[in-house]
Amino acid sequence: MKVNAIDHVNIIVEDLDATARFYAEVLGLDRRDGPAPLPPTQVQWMHDDAGRPVVHFNSLDCPRAYDRDVSAGPTGAIHHIALNCSGFEEMKARLDARGIDYAINDIPSIGLSQIFLRDPNDVVLELNFYGRTGS
């Protein structure tokens, strides 16, 4: 067995609609209902341009096969979600237009620029833009 790639990240959220809207508007992911029998009021999946459901959102009241206590706010042992992205300048402009706080980190030795921000649930997002040499 080997791990091929991250399949998806699941985040349990207090405000499903606001969270899904944030990921659609800010990150440009495609918002879709989760699979039946779960209702759209409890599950939203965010798809990338290739149609892969990369982030799943479940409401606090959504039943889960493997449950644990969850509360709104910081995400415990999970510090951040890293996403491989393109369109660095477009993303900066999108964040600026919405007044979203972010930080930039450049790693010239590997041609990487990163944008760090927080989603509505205080989950840190690391947006990685390879092929850049700096802001």
PDB file of C-alpha atoms in Angstrom:
ATOM      1  CA  MET A   1       0.000   0.000   0.000  1.00  0.00           C
ATOM      2  CA  LYS A   2       1.083   3.581  -0.629  1.00  0.00           C
ATOM      3  CA  VAL A   3      -0.471   6.980  -0.224  1.00  0.00           C
ATOM      4  CA  ASN A   4      -0.977   8.572  -3.636  1.00  0.00           C
ATOM      5  CA  ALA A   5      -2.278  12.034  -2.638  1.00  0.00           C
ATOM      6  CA  ILE A   6      -4.572  13.799  -0.197  1.00  0.00           C
ATOM      7  CA  ASP A   7      -8.122  12.789  -1.109  1.00  0.00           C
ATOM      8  CA  HIS A   8      -9.957  15.460   0.864  1.00  0.00           C
ATOM      9  CA  VAL A   9     -10.096  17.381   4.125  1.00  0.00           C
ATOM     10  CA  ASN A  10     -13.229  17.264   6.270  1.00  0.00           C
ATOM     11  CA  ILE A  11     -14.083  20.245   8.450  1.00  0.00           C
ATOM     12  CA  ILE A  12     -16.973  20.262  10.895  1.00  0.00           C
ATOM     13  CA  VAL A  13     -18.428  23.760  10.903  1.00  0.00           C
ATOM     14  CA  GLU A  14     -20.843  25.877  12.872  1.00  0.00           C
ATOM     15  CA  ASP A  15     -22.091  27.857   9.849  1.00  0.00           C
ATOM     16  CA  LEU A  16     -22.214  25.563   6.819  1.00  0.00           C
ATOM     17  CA  ASP A  17     -23.477  28.148   4.348  1.00  0.00           C
ATOM     18  CA  ALA A  18     -20.979  30.878   5.299  1.00  0.00           C
ATOM     19  CA  THR A  19     -18.079  28.428   5.203  1.00  0.00           C
ATOM     20  CA  ALA A  20     -19.017  26.968   1.802  1.00  0.00           C
ATOM     21  CA  ARG A  21     -19.590  30.470   0.419  1.00  0.00           C
ATOM     22  CA  PHE A  22     -16.117  31.558   1.661  1.00  0.00           C
ATOM     23  CA  TYR A  23     -14.380  28.639  -0.064  1.00  0.00           C
ATOM     24  CA  ALA A  24     -16.360  29.251  -3.276  1.00  0.00           C
ATOM     25  CA  GLU A  25     -15.854  33.021  -3.414  1.00  0.00           C
ATOM     26  CA  VAL A  26     -12.322  33.285  -2.041  1.00  0.00           C
ATOM     27  CA  LEU A  27     -10.707  30.068  -3.290  1.00  0.00           C
ATOM     28  CA  GLY A  28     -12.842  29.572  -6.394  1.00  0.00           C
ATOM     29  CA  LEU A  29     -13.882  26.034  -5.485  1.00  0.00           C
ATOM     30  CA  ASP A  30     -17.144  24.664  -6.875  1.00  0.00           C
ATOM     31  CA  ARG A  31     -19.783  24.170  -4.179  1.00  0.00           C
ATOM     32  CA  ARG A  32     -21.913  21.041  -4.464  1.00  0.00           C
ATOM     33  CA  ASP A  33     -24.251  19.081  -2.228  1.00  0.00           C
ATOM     34  CA  GLY A  34     -22.770  16.001  -0.586  1.00  0.00           C
ATOM     35  CA  PRO A  35     -23.996  12.532  -1.510  1.00  0.00           C
ATOM     36  CA  ALA A  36     -27.374  11.110  -0.516  1.00  0.00           C
ATOM     37  CA  PRO A  37     -28.753  10.396   1.967  1.00  0.00           C
ATOM     38  CA  LEU A  38     -27.160  13.398   3.711  1.00  0.00           C
ATOM     39  CA  PRO A  39     -29.126  16.615   3.147  1.00  0.00           C
ATOM     40  CA  PRO A  40     -27.484  19.783   1.756  1.00  0.00           C
ATOM     41  CA  THR A  41     -28.280  21.506   5.065  1.00  0.00           C
ATOM     42  CA  GLN A  42     -25.727  19.197   6.724  1.00  0.00           C
ATOM     43  CA  VAL A  43     -23.128  18.480   4.022  1.00  0.00           C
ATOM     44  CA  GLN A  44     -21.429  20.561   1.324  1.00  0.00           C
ATOM     45  CA  TRP A  45     -18.489  19.418  -0.798  1.00  0.00           C
ATOM     46  CA  MET A  46     -16.097  21.801  -2.505  1.00  0.00           C
ATOM     47  CA  HIS A  47     -14.676  20.608  -5.842  1.00  0.00           C
ATOM     48  CA  ASP A  48     -11.568  21.691  -7.724  1.00  0.00           C
ATOM     49  CA  ASP A  49     -11.483  22.447 -11.469  1.00  0.00           C
ATOM     50  CA  ALA A  50     -11.009  18.738 -12.235  1.00  0.00           C
ATOM     51  CA  GLY A  51     -14.211  17.898 -10.350  1.00  0.00           C
ATOM     52  CA  ARG A  52     -12.477  16.346  -7.331  1.00  0.00           C
ATOM     53  CA  PRO A  53     -14.211  16.964  -3.977  1.00  0.00           C
ATOM     54  CA  VAL A  54     -11.153  18.248  -2.070  1.00  0.00           C
ATOM     55  CA  VAL A  55     -12.846  19.811   0.981  1.00  0.00           C
ATOM     56  CA  HIS A  56     -15.925  18.430   2.736  1.00  0.00           C
ATOM     57  CA  PHE A  57     -17.973  20.446   5.230  1.00  0.00           C
ATOM     58  CA  ASN A  58     -20.304  18.873   7.769  1.00  0.00           C
ATOM     59  CA  SER A  59     -22.606  20.811  10.068  1.00  0.00           C
ATOM     60  CA  LEU A  60     -22.282  20.271  13.814  1.00  0.00           C
ATOM     61  CA  ASP A  61     -25.495  18.196  13.789  1.00  0.00           C
ATOM     62  CA  CYS A  62     -24.470  15.955  10.881  1.00  0.00           C
ATOM     63  CA  PRO A  63     -24.171  12.263  11.799  1.00  0.00           C
ATOM     64  CA  ARG A  64     -20.641  10.877  11.352  1.00  0.00           C
ATOM     65  CA  ALA A  65     -19.409   7.284  11.026  1.00  0.00           C
ATOM     66  CA  TYR A  66     -16.407   7.952  13.273  1.00  0.00           C
ATOM     67  CA  ASP A  67     -17.282  10.753  15.651  1.00  0.00           C
ATOM     68  CA  ARG A  68     -15.390  12.841  18.192  1.00  0.00           C
ATOM     69  CA  ASP A  69     -16.227  15.949  20.181  1.00  0.00           C
ATOM     70  CA  VAL A  70     -15.967  19.063  18.040  1.00  0.00           C
ATOM     71  CA  SER A  71     -16.471  22.693  18.917  1.00  0.00           C
ATOM     72  CA  ALA A  72     -16.184  25.873  16.917  1.00  0.00           C
ATOM     73  CA  GLY A  73     -12.842  27.662  16.903  1.00  0.00           C
ATOM     74  CA  PRO A  74      -9.245  26.447  16.721  1.00  0.00           C
ATOM     75  CA  THR A  75      -8.833  23.044  15.155  1.00  0.00           C
ATOM     76  CA  GLY A  76      -6.943  21.109  17.812  1.00  0.00           C
ATOM     77  CA  ALA A  77      -4.019  19.134  16.443  1.00  0.00           C
ATOM     78  CA  ILE A  78      -4.691  20.202  12.860  1.00  0.00           C
ATOM     79  CA  HIS A  79      -2.779  23.412  12.250  1.00  0.00           C
ATOM     80  CA  HIS A  80      -3.474  24.068   8.574  1.00  0.00           C
ATOM     81  CA  ILE A  81      -4.601  22.787   5.200  1.00  0.00           C
ATOM     82  CA  ALA A  82      -2.126  23.269   2.343  1.00  0.00           C
ATOM     83  CA  LEU A  83      -3.458  23.673  -1.185  1.00  0.00           C
ATOM     84  CA  ASN A  84      -1.371  23.686  -4.373  1.00  0.00           C
ATOM     85  CA  CYS A  85      -2.562  26.773  -6.267  1.00  0.00           C
ATOM     86  CA  SER A  86      -1.953  28.960  -9.289  1.00  0.00           C
ATOM     87  CA  GLY A  87      -2.757  32.632  -9.890  1.00  0.00           C
ATOM     88  CA  PHE A  88      -0.843  34.295  -7.055  1.00  0.00           C
ATOM     89  CA  GLU A  89      -1.616  37.910  -8.033  1.00  0.00           C
ATOM     90  CA  GLU A  90      -5.285  37.094  -8.680  1.00  0.00           C
ATOM     91  CA  MET A  91      -5.580  35.532  -5.211  1.00  0.00           C
ATOM     92  CA  LYS A  92      -3.936  38.531  -3.534  1.00  0.00           C
ATOM     93  CA  ALA A  93      -6.347  40.867  -5.341  1.00  0.00           C
ATOM     94  CA  ARG A  94      -9.318  38.709  -4.336  1.00  0.00           C
ATOM     95  CA  LEU A  95      -8.277  38.747  -0.681  1.00  0.00           C
ATOM     96  CA  ASP A  96      -7.588  42.491  -0.736  1.00  0.00           C
ATOM     97  CA  ALA A  97     -10.988  43.197  -2.330  1.00  0.00           C
ATOM     98  CA  ARG A  98     -12.711  41.279   0.460  1.00  0.00           C
ATOM     99  CA  GLY A  99     -10.607  42.778   3.255  1.00  0.00           C
ATOM    100  CA  ILE A 100      -9.326  39.350   4.310  1.00  0.00           C
ATOM    101  CA  ASP A 101      -6.130  39.370   6.381  1.00  0.00           C
ATOM    102  CA  TYR A 102      -3.288  37.239   5.047  1.00  0.00           C
ATOM    103  CA  ALA A 103       0.453  36.802   5.265  1.00  0.00           C
ATOM    104  CA  ILE A 104       2.938  36.027   2.502  1.00  0.00           C
ATOM    105  CA  ASN A 105       5.939  33.765   2.905  1.00  0.00           C
ATOM    106  CA  ASP A 106       8.502  33.276   0.143  1.00  0.00           C
ATOM    107  CA  ILE A 107      10.922  30.359  -0.132  1.00  0.00           C
ATOM    108  CA  PRO A 108      13.121  31.340  -3.101  1.00  0.00           C
ATOM    109  CA  SER A 109      15.311  28.226  -2.848  1.00  0.00           C
ATOM    110  CA  ILE A 110      12.410  26.114  -4.118  1.00  0.00           C
ATOM    111  CA  GLY A 111      10.551  28.800  -6.095  1.00  0.00           C
ATOM    112  CA  LEU A 112       7.612  28.875  -3.714  1.00  0.00           C
ATOM    113  CA  SER A 113       5.409  31.738  -2.580  1.00  0.00           C
ATOM    114  CA  GLN A 114       2.801  31.060   0.076  1.00  0.00           C
ATOM    115  CA  ILE A 115      -0.273  32.938   1.220  1.00  0.00           C
ATOM    116  CA  PHE A 116      -1.583  32.133   4.700  1.00  0.00           C
ATOM    117  CA  LEU A 117      -5.116  33.058   5.795  1.00  0.00           C
ATOM    118  CA  ARG A 118      -7.874  31.794   8.073  1.00  0.00           C
ATOM    119  CA  ASP A 119     -11.284  30.530   7.054  1.00  0.00           C
ATOM    120  CA  PRO A 120     -14.493  31.392   8.986  1.00  0.00           C
ATOM    121  CA  ASN A 121     -13.792  28.472  11.380  1.00  0.00           C
ATOM    122  CA  ASP A 122     -10.273  29.647  12.257  1.00  0.00           C
ATOM    123  CA  VAL A 123      -8.702  26.912  10.103  1.00  0.00           C
ATOM    124  CA  VAL A 124      -5.385  28.142   8.694  1.00  0.00           C
ATOM    125  CA  LEU A 125      -5.118  27.792   4.911  1.00  0.00           C
ATOM    126  CA  GLU A 126      -1.690  27.606   3.255  1.00  0.00           C
ATOM    127  CA  LEU A 127      -1.959  28.457  -0.419  1.00  0.00           C
ATOM    128  CA  ASN A 128       1.179  27.289  -2.258  1.00  0.00           C
ATOM    129  CA  PHE A 129       2.220  28.884  -5.550  1.00  0.00           C
ATOM    130  CA  TYR A 130       5.203  27.064  -7.086  1.00  0.00           C
ATOM    131  CA  GLY A 131       7.346  28.631  -9.778  1.00  0.00           C
ATOM    132  CA  ARG A 132       7.527  32.054  -8.118  1.00  0.00           C
ATOM    133  CA  THR A 133      10.669  33.735  -6.870  1.00  0.00           C
ATOM    134  CA  GLY A 134       9.070  36.225  -4.509  1.00  0.00           C
ATOM    135  CA  SER A 135       6.273  38.705  -3.921  1.00  0.00           C
TER     136      SER A 135
END
